[in-house]
CSV table of N, CA and C in Angstrom, one decimal:
chain,number,residue,atom,x,y,z
Z,1,MET,N,102.6,87.4,90.0
Z,1,MET,CA,102.5,86.7,91.2
Z,1,MET,C,104.4,86.8,91.0
Z,2,LEU,N,104.9,86.7,89.9
Z,2,LEU,CA,106.4,86.3,89.5
Z,2,LEU,C,107.1,88.0,90.2
Z,3,ILE,N,106.0,88.7,89.9
Z,3,ILE,CA,106.9,90.0,89.5
Z,3,ILE,C,106.5,90.8,91.3
Z,4,ALA,N,105.6,90.4,92.2
Z,4,ALA,CA,105.6,90.7,93.5
Z,4,ALA,C,106.8,89.9,94.2
Z,5,MET,N,107.3,88.6,93.8
Z,5,MET,CA,108.6,88.3,94.1
Z,5,MET,C,109.8,88.6,94.3
Z,6,VAL,N,110.0,89.2,92.6
Z,6,VAL,CA,111.4,89.8,92.2
Z,6,VAL,C,110.8,90.9,92.5
Z,7,SER,N,110.0,92.1,92.9
Z,7,SER,CA,110.0,93.2,93.6
Z,7,SER,C,110.2,93.1,95.1
Z,8,GLY,N,110.1,92.2,95.8
Z,8,GLY,CA,110.4,91.5,97.1
Z,8,GLY,C,111.9,91.3,97.7
Z,9,GLY,N,112.6,90.7,96.3
Z,9,GLY,CA,114.0,90.7,96.6
Z,9,GLY,C,114.6,91.5,96.1
Z,10,PHE,N,113.8,92.5,95.2
Z,10,PHE,CA,114.9,93.8,94.9
Z,10,PHE,C,115.0,94.7,96.4
Z,11,VAL,N,114.0,94.7,96.9
Z,11,VAL,CA,113.6,95.5,97.9
Z,11,VAL,C,114.2,95.1,99.0
Z,12,ALA,N,114.6,94.2,99.6
Z,12,ALA,CA,115.6,93.0,100.4
Z,12,ALA,C,116.7,93.4,100.0
Z,13,VAL,N,117.3,92.8,98.8
Z,13,VAL,CA,119.0,93.5,98.6
Z,13,VAL,C,119.1,95.0,98.5
Z,14,THR,N,117.9,96.3,98.1
Z,14,THR,CA,118.4,97.4,98.5
Z,14,THR,C,118.3,97.7,99.8
Z,15,GLY,N,117.5,97.1,100.5
Z,15,GLY,CA,117.9,97.5,102.0
Z,15,GLY,C,119.1,96.7,102.5
Z,16,TYR,N,119.6,96.2,102.3
Z,16,TYR,CA,121.0,95.3,102.7
Z,16,TYR,C,121.8,96.1,102.3
Z,17,LEU,N,122.0,96.7,101.2
Z,17,LEU,CA,122.8,97.4,100.3
Z,17,LEU,C,123.0,98.8,100.8
Z,18,TRP,N,122.3,99.6,101.5
Z,18,TRP,CA,121.9,100.8,101.8
Z,18,TRP,C,122.1,101.1,103.0
Z,19,LEU,N,121.2,99.9,104.1
Z,19,LEU,CA,121.4,100.2,105.7
Z,19,LEU,C,122.2,99.5,106.3
Z,20,GLY,N,122.8,98.0,105.9
Z,20,GLY,CA,123.4,97.1,106.0
Z,20,GLY,C,123.4,96.7,106.8
Z,21,LEU,N,123.7,95.5,107.7
Z,21,LEU,CA,123.4,94.4,108.1
Z,21,LEU,C,123.0,94.9,109.6
Z,22,LYS,N,124.0,95.8,110.1
Z,22,LYS,CA,124.1,96.0,111.6
Z,22,LYS,C,122.7,96.5,111.7
Z,23,PHE,N,122.1,97.4,111.2
Z,23,PHE,CA,121.1,98.0,110.9
Z,23,PHE,C,119.7,97.2,111.0
Z,24,LEU,N,120.0,96.1,110.3
Z,24,LEU,CA,118.9,95.2,110.2
Z,24,LEU,C,118.7,94.2,111.0
Z,25,SER,N,119.8,94.1,111.6
Z,25,SER,CA,119.7,92.9,113.3
Z,25,SER,C,119.5,93.8,114.4
Z,26,LYS,N,119.8,95.2,114.1
Z,26,LYS,CA,119.1,95.9,115.4
Z,26,LYS,C,117.8,95.9,115.3
Z,27,SER,N,117.0,96.5,114.0
Z,27,SER,CA,115.8,96.3,113.5
Z,27,SER,C,115.1,95.4,113.4
Z,28,TRP,N,115.4,94.2,113.8
Z,28,TRP,CA,114.6,93.3,113.3
Z,28,TRP,C,113.2,92.8,114.0
Z,29,PHE,N,113.4,93.0,115.2
Z,29,PHE,CA,112.2,92.8,116.3
Z,29,PHE,C,111.2,93.6,115.9
Z,30,ASN,N,111.1,95.0,115.4
Z,30,ASN,CA,110.5,95.8,114.8
Z,30,ASN,C,109.9,95.4,113.5
Z,31,LEU,N,110.7,94.7,112.7
Z,31,LEU,CA,110.1,94.3,111.6
Z,31,LEU,C,109.4,93.1,111.7
Z,32,ASP,N,109.4,92.4,112.5
Z,32,ASP,CA,108.8,91.1,113.0
Z,32,ASP,C,107.3,91.9,113.2
Z,33,LEU,N,107.2,92.8,114.0
Z,33,LEU,CA,105.8,93.3,114.4
Z,33,LEU,C,105.2,94.3,113.4
Z,34,VAL,N,106.2,94.5,112.4
Z,34,VAL,CA,105.6,95.2,111.0
Z,34,VAL,C,104.9,94.0,110.2
Z,35,TRP,N,105.7,93.3,109.9
Z,35,TRP,CA,105.5,92.1,109.4
Z,35,TRP,C,103.6,91.5,110.0
Z,36,ALA,N,103.6,91.2,111.2
Z,36,ALA,CA,102.7,90.6,111.9
Z,36,ALA,C,101.6,91.6,111.8
Z,37,LEU,N,101.7,92.5,112.1
Z,37,LEU,CA,100.3,93.5,111.7
Z,37,LEU,C,100.0,93.8,110.3
Z,38,SER,N,100.7,93.5,109.5
Z,38,SER,CA,100.6,93.6,107.9
Z,38,SER,C,99.7,92.5,107.5
Z,39,LEU,N,100.4,91.1,108.4
Z,39,LEU,CA,99.8,90.0,108.1
Z,39,LEU,C,98.0,90.0,108.5
Z,40,VAL,N,97.7,90.5,109.9
Z,40,VAL,CA,96.8,90.6,110.2
Z,40,VAL,C,95.9,91.4,109.9
Z,41,VAL,N,96.3,93.0,108.9
Z,41,VAL,CA,95.2,93.8,108.3
Z,41,VAL,C,94.7,93.2,107.0
Z,42,SER,N,96.2,92.4,106.5
Z,42,SER,CA,95.6,91.7,105.2
Z,42,SER,C,94.4,90.4,105.4
Z,43,GLY,N,94.6,89.7,106.6
Z,43,GLY,CA,93.6,88.7,106.8
Z,43,GLY,C,92.4,89.5,107.1
Z,44,VAL,N,92.4,90.1,107.7
Z,44,VAL,CA,91.2,91.1,108.2
Z,44,VAL,C,90.4,91.9,106.7
Z,45,PHE,N,91.2,92.2,106.0
Z,45,PHE,CA,90.7,92.7,105.0
Z,45,PHE,C,90.1,91.6,103.8
Z,46,GLY,N,90.6,90.3,103.7
Z,46,GLY,CA,90.3,89.5,103.1
Z,46,GLY,C,88.8,88.9,103.3
Z,47,ILE,N,88.8,88.7,104.8
Z,47,ILE,CA,87.9,88.3,105.8
Z,47,ILE,C,86.6,89.1,105.4
Z,48,TYR,N,86.8,90.5,105.2
Z,48,TYR,CA,85.9,91.6,105.0
Z,48,TYR,C,85.3,91.4,103.5
Z,49,SER,N,86.3,91.3,102.6
Z,49,SER,CA,86.0,91.4,101.2
Z,49,SER,C,85.2,90.1,100.8
Z,50,ALA,N,85.3,89.0,101.5
Z,50,ALA,CA,85.0,87.5,101.3
Z,50,ALA,C,83.5,87.8,101.6
Z,51,TYR,N,83.3,88.3,103.1
Z,51,TYR,CA,82.0,88.2,103.5
Z,51,TYR,C,81.2,89.0,102.9
Z,52,TYR,N,81.5,90.5,102.5
Z,52,TYR,CA,80.9,91.4,101.7
Z,52,TYR,C,80.8,91.3,100.3
Z,53,GLY,N,81.5,90.7,99.7
Z,53,GLY,CA,81.6,90.7,98.4
Z,53,GLY,C,82.1,91.5,97.6
Z,54,HIS,N,83.2,92.7,98.0
Z,54,HIS,CA,83.9,93.6,97.4
Z,54,HIS,C,85.0,93.3,96.7
């Protein structure tokens, strides 16, 4: 869990330094959509795994 948090922070800082704040503010809504879709896909996979026992 700690490794995931550290790697997520590393990706965020690297994206900020590489792309800049202007790019992130313009693409924020697209990132919200991607984040929402990833949560839905993860939830569906979790429910599927819990139901079928994989």
